[in-house]
Amino acid sequence: MTLRVAVIGARGRIGSEAVKAVGAAPDLELVATLGRGSELSELTDAGVQVAVELTHPDSVMGNLDHCLSHGIHVVTGTTGWTEERLATVRGLLAAAPELGLLIAPNFSIGAVLGMKFAQAAAKYFESVEVVELHHDHKADAPSGTATRTAQLIAAARAEAGRAPQQDPTTHGLPGARGADVDGVPVHSVRLRGLLAHQQVMFGDDGETLTIRHDSLHHSSFMPGILLGVRKVVETPGLTLGLEHFLDL
Ligand SMILES: NC(=O)C1=CN([C@@H]2O[C@H](COP(=O)(O)OP(=O)(O)OC[C@H]3O[C@@H](n4cnc5c(N)ncnc54)[C@H](OP(=O)(O)O)[C@@H]3O)[C@@H](O)[C@H]2O)C=CC1
Ligand SMILES: O=C(O)C1=N[C@H](C(=O)O)C[C@H](O)C1
């Protein structure tokens, strides 16, 4: 039986690619495409089972609220997640325990592997810095991927009993050392011509290790989105990160 799928944010950079990918998948049926100004009631009218939500940090919470209170599973890649927002969606899911919600900071398999490799390397190096580079229309900084990567690195360091990194800076301009995400400096570059790139740089006595990933086209996110749609319907509750649906 095919799954009835909608894309919310269907005219956007990633949303328009998702429309093509869902439309081409033999086991999925694209039954609704919503853009800004669309009525969310279109979802229930079309009998949507899974919504792929790819909009904006200002829009995602309203869309999730609607979907989860109308019996619709959700796969979202929209950024801007905070602990407070996660608590809100956990509350929505508590009222609909049969539904699944996948929040994926990055749908690209390579990016997910890069995060895993960084997590594994974290306990072995004294210094670590994350540099994320994106196109010049991105609304959020640091990126969702970089934020999650830094959180995973910080947790791995703490688990290994590593002390927080010391920043030697005593002179300079505010912001020069990037954003502090759980003690990991994260630097955000915005440049026309780029799409989505990240490098995690580790350093210790006499050596460095750089883990770099590049998304060169939005097609890089599609296998992850399709996997998410297929898996979310059989995975009730909140899944944070595509890695939980991969055999890693
Ligand atoms: N997890 C991942 O792997 C990836 C995540 N992303 C994230 O996805 C999000 C979208 O990125 P991107 O496609 O580049 O952004 P775009 O601005 O290109 O697309 C977003 C689209 O959503 C529309 N939109 C905004 N609010 C609503 C709403 N309430 N209902 C329906 N449509 C709405 C926008 O309309 P309008 O233009 O009129 O505002 C726009 O067409 C971002 O948060 C980005 O970081 C992106 C790539 C990969
Ligand atoms: O806005 C983007 O383009 C992307 N957003 C996600 C993020 O913030 O990490 C995923 C990917 O980097 C592309």
mmCIF file of C-alpha atoms and ligand atoms in Angstrom:
data_model
loop_
_atom_site.group_PDB
_atom_site.id
_atom_site.type_symbol
_atom_site.label_atom_id
_atom_site.label_comp_id
_atom_site.label_asym_id
_atom_site.label_seq_id
_atom_site.Cartn_x
_atom_site.Cartn_y
_atom_site.Cartn_z
ATOM 1 C CA MET A 1 0.000 0.000 0.000
ATOM 2 C CA THR A 2 1.334 3.469 -0.836
ATOM 3 C CA LEU A 3 1.792 6.137 1.837
ATOM 4 C CA ARG A 4 -0.064 9.394 1.309
ATOM 5 C CA VAL A 5 2.474 12.196 1.652
ATOM 6 C CA ALA A 6 2.387 16.002 1.665
ATOM 7 C CA VAL A 7 5.226 18.492 1.349
ATOM 8 C CA ILE A 8 4.866 21.713 3.346
ATOM 9 C CA GLY A 9 7.188 24.416 2.024
ATOM 10 C CA ALA A 10 6.827 22.909 -1.439
ATOM 11 C CA ARG A 11 8.112 25.953 -3.348
ATOM 12 C CA GLY A 12 11.317 26.317 -1.330
ATOM 13 C CA ARG A 13 14.858 25.229 -2.193
ATOM 14 C CA ILE A 14 14.649 21.864 -0.466
ATOM 15 C CA GLY A 15 10.854 21.570 -0.586
ATOM 16 C CA SER A 16 10.724 21.739 -4.397
ATOM 17 C CA GLU A 17 13.324 18.958 -4.599
ATOM 18 C CA ALA A 18 11.303 16.911 -2.080
ATOM 19 C CA VAL A 19 8.190 17.290 -4.251
ATOM 20 C CA LYS A 20 10.092 15.678 -7.135
ATOM 21 C CA ALA A 21 11.581 12.923 -4.978
ATOM 22 C CA VAL A 22 8.302 11.942 -3.299
ATOM 23 C CA GLY A 23 6.503 12.145 -6.641
ATOM 24 C CA ALA A 24 9.007 9.726 -8.186
ATOM 25 C CA ALA A 25 8.949 7.156 -5.351
ATOM 26 C CA PRO A 26 6.806 4.147 -6.334
ATOM 27 C CA ASP A 27 5.721 3.389 -2.759
ATOM 28 C CA LEU A 28 4.719 6.991 -1.940
ATOM 29 C CA GLU A 29 1.860 9.097 -3.244
ATOM 30 C CA LEU A 30 2.233 12.869 -3.259
ATOM 31 C CA VAL A 31 -1.286 14.027 -2.405
ATOM 32 C CA ALA A 32 -0.703 17.643 -1.264
ATOM 33 C CA THR A 33 1.850 20.428 -1.736
ATOM 34 C CA LEU A 34 1.535 23.409 0.582
ATOM 35 C CA GLY A 35 3.262 26.759 0.378
ATOM 36 C CA ARG A 36 2.994 29.935 2.390
ATOM 37 C CA GLY A 37 -0.660 30.958 2.472
ATOM 38 C CA SER A 38 -1.993 27.428 1.958
ATOM 39 C CA GLU A 39 -4.658 26.189 4.351
ATOM 40 C CA LEU A 40 -3.397 23.415 6.633
ATOM 41 C CA SER A 41 -6.859 21.855 6.342
ATOM 42 C CA GLU A 42 -5.723 20.725 2.860
ATOM 43 C CA LEU A 43 -3.764 18.022 4.681
ATOM 44 C CA THR A 44 -6.769 16.344 6.214
ATOM 45 C CA ASP A 45 -8.859 16.944 3.080
ATOM 46 C CA ALA A 46 -6.241 15.002 1.102
ATOM 47 C CA GLY A 47 -5.997 12.186 3.655
ATOM 48 C CA VAL A 48 -2.310 12.829 4.300
ATOM 49 C CA GLN A 49 -0.533 10.240 6.455
ATOM 50 C CA VAL A 50 2.948 11.801 6.523
ATOM 51 C CA ALA A 51 3.858 15.476 6.143
ATOM 52 C CA VAL A 52 7.357 16.465 5.060
ATOM 53 C CA GLU A 53 7.855 19.849 6.698
ATOM 54 C CA LEU A 54 10.566 22.076 5.158
ATOM 55 C CA THR A 55 9.717 25.693 5.864
ATOM 56 C CA HIS A 56 11.236 28.197 8.281
ATOM 57 C CA PRO A 57 12.014 28.335 12.012
ATOM 58 C CA ASP A 58 9.114 30.825 12.392
ATOM 59 C CA SER A 59 6.626 28.419 10.758
ATOM 60 C CA VAL A 60 7.608 24.951 11.877
ATOM 61 C CA MET A 61 5.970 24.926 15.318
ATOM 62 C CA GLY A 62 2.520 25.864 13.989
ATOM 63 C CA ASN A 63 2.773 23.236 11.260
ATOM 64 C CA LEU A 64 3.833 20.514 13.705
ATOM 65 C CA ASP A 65 1.079 21.462 16.133
ATOM 66 C CA HIS A 66 -1.506 21.131 13.371
ATOM 67 C CA CYS A 67 -0.173 17.843 11.986
ATOM 68 C CA LEU A 68 0.271 16.110 15.329
ATOM 69 C CA SER A 69 -3.165 17.164 16.516
ATOM 70 C CA HIS A 70 -4.730 15.866 13.280
ATOM 71 C CA GLY A 71 -3.226 12.364 13.245
ATOM 72 C CA ILE A 72 -0.435 13.088 10.745
ATOM 73 C CA HIS A 73 3.124 11.755 11.150
ATOM 74 C CA VAL A 74 5.834 14.338 10.433
ATOM 75 C CA VAL A 75 9.331 14.396 8.999
ATOM 76 C CA THR A 76 10.904 17.808 9.404
ATOM 77 C CA GLY A 77 14.282 19.214 8.478
ATOM 78 C CA THR A 78 13.472 22.770 9.411
ATOM 79 C CA THR A 79 16.016 24.342 11.739
ATOM 80 C CA GLY A 80 15.845 26.563 14.817
ATOM 81 C CA TRP A 81 15.434 23.869 17.481
ATOM 82 C CA THR A 82 15.837 24.755 21.162
ATOM 83 C CA GLU A 83 15.251 22.699 24.312
ATOM 84 C CA GLU A 84 12.049 24.679 24.836
ATOM 85 C CA ARG A 85 10.759 23.807 21.364
ATOM 86 C CA LEU A 86 11.647 20.152 21.840
ATOM 87 C CA ALA A 87 9.713 20.147 25.121
ATOM 88 C CA THR A 88 6.702 21.570 23.296
ATOM 89 C CA VAL A 89 6.724 18.838 20.636
ATOM 90 C CA ARG A 90 7.194 16.155 23.280
ATOM 91 C CA GLY A 91 3.995 17.518 24.848
ATOM 92 C CA LEU A 92 2.183 17.316 21.493
ATOM 93 C CA LEU A 93 3.361 13.731 21.027
ATOM 94 C CA ALA A 94 2.262 12.776 24.529
ATOM 95 C CA ALA A 95 -1.274 13.607 23.413
ATOM 96 C CA ALA A 96 -0.878 11.485 20.244
ATOM 97 C CA PRO A 97 1.384 8.587 21.246
ATOM 98 C CA GLU A 98 0.688 6.610 18.060
ATOM 99 C CA LEU A 99 2.329 9.281 15.875
ATOM 100 C CA GLY A 100 5.949 9.558 14.811
ATOM 101 C CA LEU A 101 7.971 12.740 14.432
ATOM 102 C CA LEU A 102 11.430 12.783 12.881
ATOM 103 C CA ILE A 103 13.442 15.955 13.393
ATOM 104 C CA ALA A 104 16.539 15.636 11.218
ATOM 105 C CA PRO A 105 19.181 18.362 11.489
ATOM 106 C CA ASN A 106 20.560 16.970 8.234
ATOM 107 C CA PHE A 107 19.059 14.452 5.780
ATOM 108 C CA SER A 108 22.291 13.835 3.884
ATOM 109 C CA ILE A 109 23.835 10.450 4.654
ATOM 110 C CA GLY A 110 27.341 11.912 4.324
ATOM 111 C CA ALA A 111 26.579 14.685 6.778
ATOM 112 C CA VAL A 112 25.132 12.203 9.278
ATOM 113 C CA LEU A 113 28.261 10.061 8.940
ATOM 114 C CA GLY A 114 30.418 13.169 9.388
ATOM 115 C CA MET A 115 28.617 13.909 12.655
ATOM 116 C CA LYS A 116 29.120 10.321 13.825
ATOM 117 C CA PHE A 117 32.821 10.384 12.944
ATOM 118 C CA ALA A 118 33.223 13.684 14.790
ATOM 119 C CA GLN A 119 31.461 12.224 17.823
ATOM 120 C CA ALA A 120 33.852 9.257 17.767
ATOM 121 C CA ALA A 121 36.949 11.455 17.417
ATOM 122 C CA ALA A 122 35.923 13.947 20.104
ATOM 123 C CA LYS A 123 37.389 12.180 23.125
ATOM 124 C CA TYR A 124 40.867 11.886 21.582
ATOM 125 C CA PHE A 125 41.640 15.559 20.866
ATOM 126 C CA GLU A 126 42.196 18.511 23.164
ATOM 127 C CA SER A 127 41.023 21.172 20.675
ATOM 128 C CA VAL A 128 37.967 21.216 18.455
ATOM 129 C CA GLU A 129 36.316 23.890 16.312
ATOM 130 C CA VAL A 130 33.376 23.596 13.922
ATOM 131 C CA VAL A 131 33.135 25.688 10.742
ATOM 132 C CA GLU A 132 29.862 25.564 8.828
ATOM 133 C CA LEU A 133 29.469 27.256 5.451
ATOM 134 C CA HIS A 134 26.142 27.900 3.731
ATOM 135 C CA HIS A 135 24.429 29.852 0.975
ATOM 136 C CA ASP A 136 23.658 33.523 1.556
ATOM 137 C CA HIS A 137 19.881 33.115 2.110
ATOM 138 C CA LYS A 138 20.090 30.968 5.232
ATOM 139 C CA ALA A 139 17.934 32.323 8.073
ATOM 140 C CA ASP A 140 19.606 30.590 11.003
ATOM 141 C CA ALA A 141 23.137 30.542 12.409
ATOM 142 C CA PRO A 142 24.773 28.377 13.495
ATOM 143 C CA SER A 143 23.228 25.743 11.239
ATOM 144 C CA GLY A 144 21.133 22.982 12.777
ATOM 145 C CA THR A 145 23.779 20.475 11.733
ATOM 146 C CA ALA A 146 26.616 22.409 13.356
ATOM 147 C CA THR A 147 24.637 22.907 16.548
ATOM 148 C CA ARG A 148 23.884 19.187 16.780
ATOM 149 C CA THR A 149 27.477 18.268 15.899
ATOM 150 C CA ALA A 150 28.819 20.527 18.629
ATOM 151 C CA GLN A 151 26.351 19.103 21.148
ATOM 152 C CA LEU A 152 27.409 15.542 20.296
ATOM 153 C CA ILE A 153 31.097 16.488 20.571
ATOM 154 C CA ALA A 154 30.546 18.210 23.913
ATOM 155 C CA ALA A 155 28.674 15.190 25.281
ATOM 156 C CA ALA A 156 31.432 12.809 24.107
ATOM 157 C CA ARG A 157 34.102 14.995 25.730
ATOM 158 C CA ALA A 158 32.171 15.141 28.986
ATOM 159 C CA GLU A 159 31.618 11.376 28.962
ATOM 160 C CA ALA A 160 35.361 10.861 28.470
ATOM 161 C CA GLY A 161 36.089 13.149 31.423
ATOM 162 C CA ARG A 162 37.739 15.832 29.267
ATOM 163 C CA ALA A 163 37.847 19.291 30.813
ATOM 164 C CA PRO A 164 36.167 22.113 28.855
ATOM 165 C CA GLN A 165 38.436 23.755 26.259
ATOM 166 C CA GLN A 166 40.251 26.854 27.428
ATOM 167 C CA ASP A 167 39.994 29.919 25.202
ATOM 168 C CA PRO A 168 43.247 31.871 25.454
ATOM 169 C CA THR A 169 41.772 35.039 23.883
ATOM 170 C CA THR A 170 42.187 38.154 26.012
ATOM 171 C CA HIS A 171 42.107 40.786 23.227
ATOM 172 C CA GLY A 172 39.972 41.096 20.111
ATOM 173 C CA LEU A 173 36.541 41.798 18.668
ATOM 174 C CA PRO A 174 33.250 40.268 19.911
ATOM 175 C CA GLY A 175 32.291 37.251 17.803
ATOM 176 C CA ALA A 176 35.792 36.571 16.526
ATOM 177 C CA ARG A 177 35.831 33.186 18.284
ATOM 178 C CA GLY A 178 32.432 32.133 16.936
ATOM 179 C CA ALA A 179 29.345 30.994 18.842
ATOM 180 C CA ASP A 180 29.811 28.888 21.962
ATOM 181 C CA VAL A 181 27.707 25.706 21.657
ATOM 182 C CA ASP A 182 28.186 23.721 24.860
ATOM 183 C CA GLY A 183 31.821 24.866 24.971
ATOM 184 C CA VAL A 184 32.561 24.120 21.308
ATOM 185 C CA PRO A 185 33.293 27.186 19.106
ATOM 186 C CA VAL A 186 31.121 27.197 15.967
ATOM 187 C CA HIS A 187 31.910 29.580 13.094
ATOM 188 C CA SER A 188 29.282 30.383 10.433
ATOM 189 C CA VAL A 189 30.185 31.496 6.898
ATOM 190 C CA ARG A 190 27.458 32.740 4.525
ATOM 191 C CA LEU A 191 28.531 32.962 0.899
ATOM 192 C CA ARG A 192 26.677 33.147 -2.402
ATOM 193 C CA GLY A 193 27.515 30.069 -4.489
ATOM 194 C CA LEU A 194 27.753 27.679 -1.554
ATOM 195 C CA LEU A 195 25.022 25.226 -0.551
ATOM 196 C CA ALA A 196 25.759 23.391 2.739
ATOM 197 C CA HIS A 197 29.216 22.474 4.015
ATOM 198 C CA GLN A 198 30.776 21.682 7.345
ATOM 199 C CA GLN A 199 34.211 20.943 8.642
ATOM 200 C CA VAL A 200 35.014 19.761 12.117
ATOM 201 C CA MET A 201 38.635 20.412 13.022
ATOM 202 C CA PHE A 202 40.351 18.528 15.807
ATOM 203 C CA GLY A 203 43.830 19.254 17.088
ATOM 204 C CA ASP A 204 46.305 17.901 19.591
ATOM 205 C CA ASP A 205 50.078 17.821 20.012
ATOM 206 C CA GLY A 206 51.652 17.653 16.554
ATOM 207 C CA GLU A 207 48.531 16.628 14.621
ATOM 208 C CA THR A 208 45.150 17.744 13.349
ATOM 209 C CA LEU A 209 42.171 15.883 11.945
ATOM 210 C CA THR A 210 39.569 17.548 9.712
ATOM 211 C CA ILE A 211 36.229 15.898 8.943
ATOM 212 C CA ARG A 212 34.580 17.707 6.049
ATOM 213 C CA HIS A 213 31.261 17.209 4.309
ATOM 214 C CA ASP A 214 29.862 19.059 1.285
ATOM 215 C CA SER A 215 26.303 19.031 0.006
ATOM 216 C CA LEU A 216 26.640 20.215 -3.591
ATOM 217 C CA HIS A 217 22.979 19.883 -4.586
ATOM 218 C CA HIS A 218 19.664 19.521 -2.753
ATOM 219 C CA SER A 219 19.399 16.004 -4.206
ATOM 220 C CA SER A 220 21.859 15.027 -1.426
ATOM 221 C CA PHE A 221 19.032 15.321 1.103
ATOM 222 C CA MET A 222 16.464 13.202 -0.763
ATOM 223 C CA PRO A 223 17.437 9.617 0.196
ATOM 224 C CA GLY A 224 17.284 10.696 3.844
ATOM 225 C CA ILE A 225 13.887 12.317 3.441
ATOM 226 C CA LEU A 226 12.439 9.241 1.719
ATOM 227 C CA LEU A 227 13.916 6.957 4.386
ATOM 228 C CA GLY A 228 12.443 9.209 7.068
ATOM 229 C CA VAL A 229 8.969 9.060 5.519
ATOM 230 C CA ARG A 230 9.043 5.263 5.318
ATOM 231 C CA LYS A 231 10.378 4.781 8.849
ATOM 232 C CA VAL A 232 8.480 7.450 10.751
ATOM 233 C CA VAL A 233 5.132 5.701 10.357
ATOM 234 C CA GLU A 234 6.458 2.685 12.251
ATOM 235 C CA THR A 235 8.399 4.677 14.874
ATOM 236 C CA PRO A 236 6.059 6.360 17.365
ATOM 237 C CA GLY A 237 7.371 9.306 19.393
ATOM 238 C CA LEU A 238 10.209 11.726 18.760
ATOM 239 C CA THR A 239 13.242 10.615 16.752
ATOM 240 C CA LEU A 240 15.994 13.228 16.853
ATOM 241 C CA GLY A 241 18.425 12.630 14.020
ATOM 242 C CA LEU A 242 18.341 10.459 10.901
ATOM 243 C CA GLU A 243 21.125 8.274 12.339
ATOM 244 C CA HIS A 244 18.455 6.407 14.339
ATOM 245 C CA PHE A 245 16.982 5.144 11.056
ATOM 246 C CA LEU A 246 20.356 4.042 9.659
ATOM 247 C CA ASP A 247 22.400 0.936 10.376
ATOM 248 C CA LEU A 248 25.470 2.715 11.786
HETATM 249 N N1 LIG B 1 17.600 18.962 7.501
HETATM 250 C C1 LIG B 1 18.145 19.137 6.284
HETATM 251 O O1 LIG B 1 18.817 18.244 5.738
HETATM 252 C C2 LIG B 1 17.927 20.423 5.585
HETATM 253 C C3 LIG B 1 17.258 21.415 6.216
HETATM 254 N N2 LIG B 1 17.010 22.597 5.579
HETATM 255 C C4 LIG B 1 16.213 23.546 6.340
HETATM 256 O O2 LIG B 1 14.915 23.579 5.747
HETATM 257 C C5 LIG B 1 14.358 24.877 5.912
HETATM 258 C C6 LIG B 1 13.990 25.411 4.527
HETATM 259 O O3 LIG B 1 15.182 25.657 3.810
HETATM 260 P P1 LIG B 1 15.157 26.225 2.315
HETATM 261 O O4 LIG B 1 14.362 25.335 1.439
HETATM 262 O O5 LIG B 1 16.548 26.549 1.966
HETATM 263 O O6 LIG B 1 14.328 27.587 2.528
HETATM 264 P P2 LIG B 1 13.413 28.334 1.463
HETATM 265 O O7 LIG B 1 13.188 29.704 2.005
HETATM 266 O O8 LIG B 1 13.970 28.172 0.095
HETATM 267 O O9 LIG B 1 12.063 27.503 1.519
HETATM 268 C C7 LIG B 1 11.151 27.527 2.564
HETATM 269 C C8 LIG B 1 9.774 27.558 1.938
HETATM 270 O O10 LIG B 1 8.800 27.412 2.948
HETATM 271 C C9 LIG B 1 7.786 28.374 2.716
HETATM 272 N N3 LIG B 1 7.076 28.630 3.960
HETATM 273 C C10 LIG B 1 7.426 29.415 5.002
HETATM 274 N N4 LIG B 1 6.500 29.358 5.959
HETATM 275 C C11 LIG B 1 5.547 28.502 5.515
HETATM 276 C C12 LIG B 1 4.342 28.015 6.067
HETATM 277 N N5 LIG B 1 3.888 28.415 7.268
HETATM 278 N N6 LIG B 1 3.613 27.135 5.353
HETATM 279 C C13 LIG B 1 4.019 26.728 4.121
HETATM 280 N N7 LIG B 1 5.164 27.156 3.528
HETATM 281 C C14 LIG B 1 5.913 28.036 4.253
HETATM 282 C C15 LIG B 1 8.517 29.560 2.166
HETATM 283 O O11 LIG B 1 7.656 30.465 1.532
HETATM 284 P P3 LIG B 1 8.132 32.017 1.344
HETATM 285 O O12 LIG B 1 9.295 31.952 0.372
HETATM 286 O O13 LIG B 1 6.939 32.680 0.818
HETATM 287 O O14 LIG B 1 8.573 32.501 2.688
HETATM 288 C C16 LIG B 1 9.483 28.872 1.210
HETATM 289 O O15 LIG B 1 8.889 28.595 -0.043
HETATM 290 C C17 LIG B 1 15.423 25.713 6.642
HETATM 291 O O16 LIG B 1 15.176 25.678 8.019
HETATM 292 C C18 LIG B 1 16.704 24.954 6.306
HETATM 293 O O17 LIG B 1 17.715 25.173 7.252
HETATM 294 C C19 LIG B 1 17.445 22.836 4.320
HETATM 295 C C20 LIG B 1 18.168 21.894 3.651
HETATM 296 C C21 LIG B 1 18.489 20.607 4.226
HETATM 297 O O1 LIG B 2 19.591 25.854 5.231
HETATM 298 C C1 LIG B 2 20.205 24.924 4.649
HETATM 299 O O2 LIG B 2 20.487 24.976 3.449
HETATM 300 C C2 LIG B 2 20.547 23.718 5.406
HETATM 301 N N1 LIG B 2 20.101 23.600 6.631
HETATM 302 C C3 LIG B 2 20.374 22.534 7.523
HETATM 303 C C4 LIG B 2 21.178 23.011 8.707
HETATM 304 O O3 LIG B 2 20.951 24.123 9.193
HETATM 305 O O4 LIG B 2 22.049 22.277 9.172
HETATM 306 C C5 LIG B 2 20.956 21.341 6.829
HETATM 307 C C6 LIG B 2 21.919 21.667 5.751
HETATM 308 O O5 LIG B 2 23.071 22.185 6.334
HETATM 309 C C7 LIG B 2 21.326 22.657 4.761
#
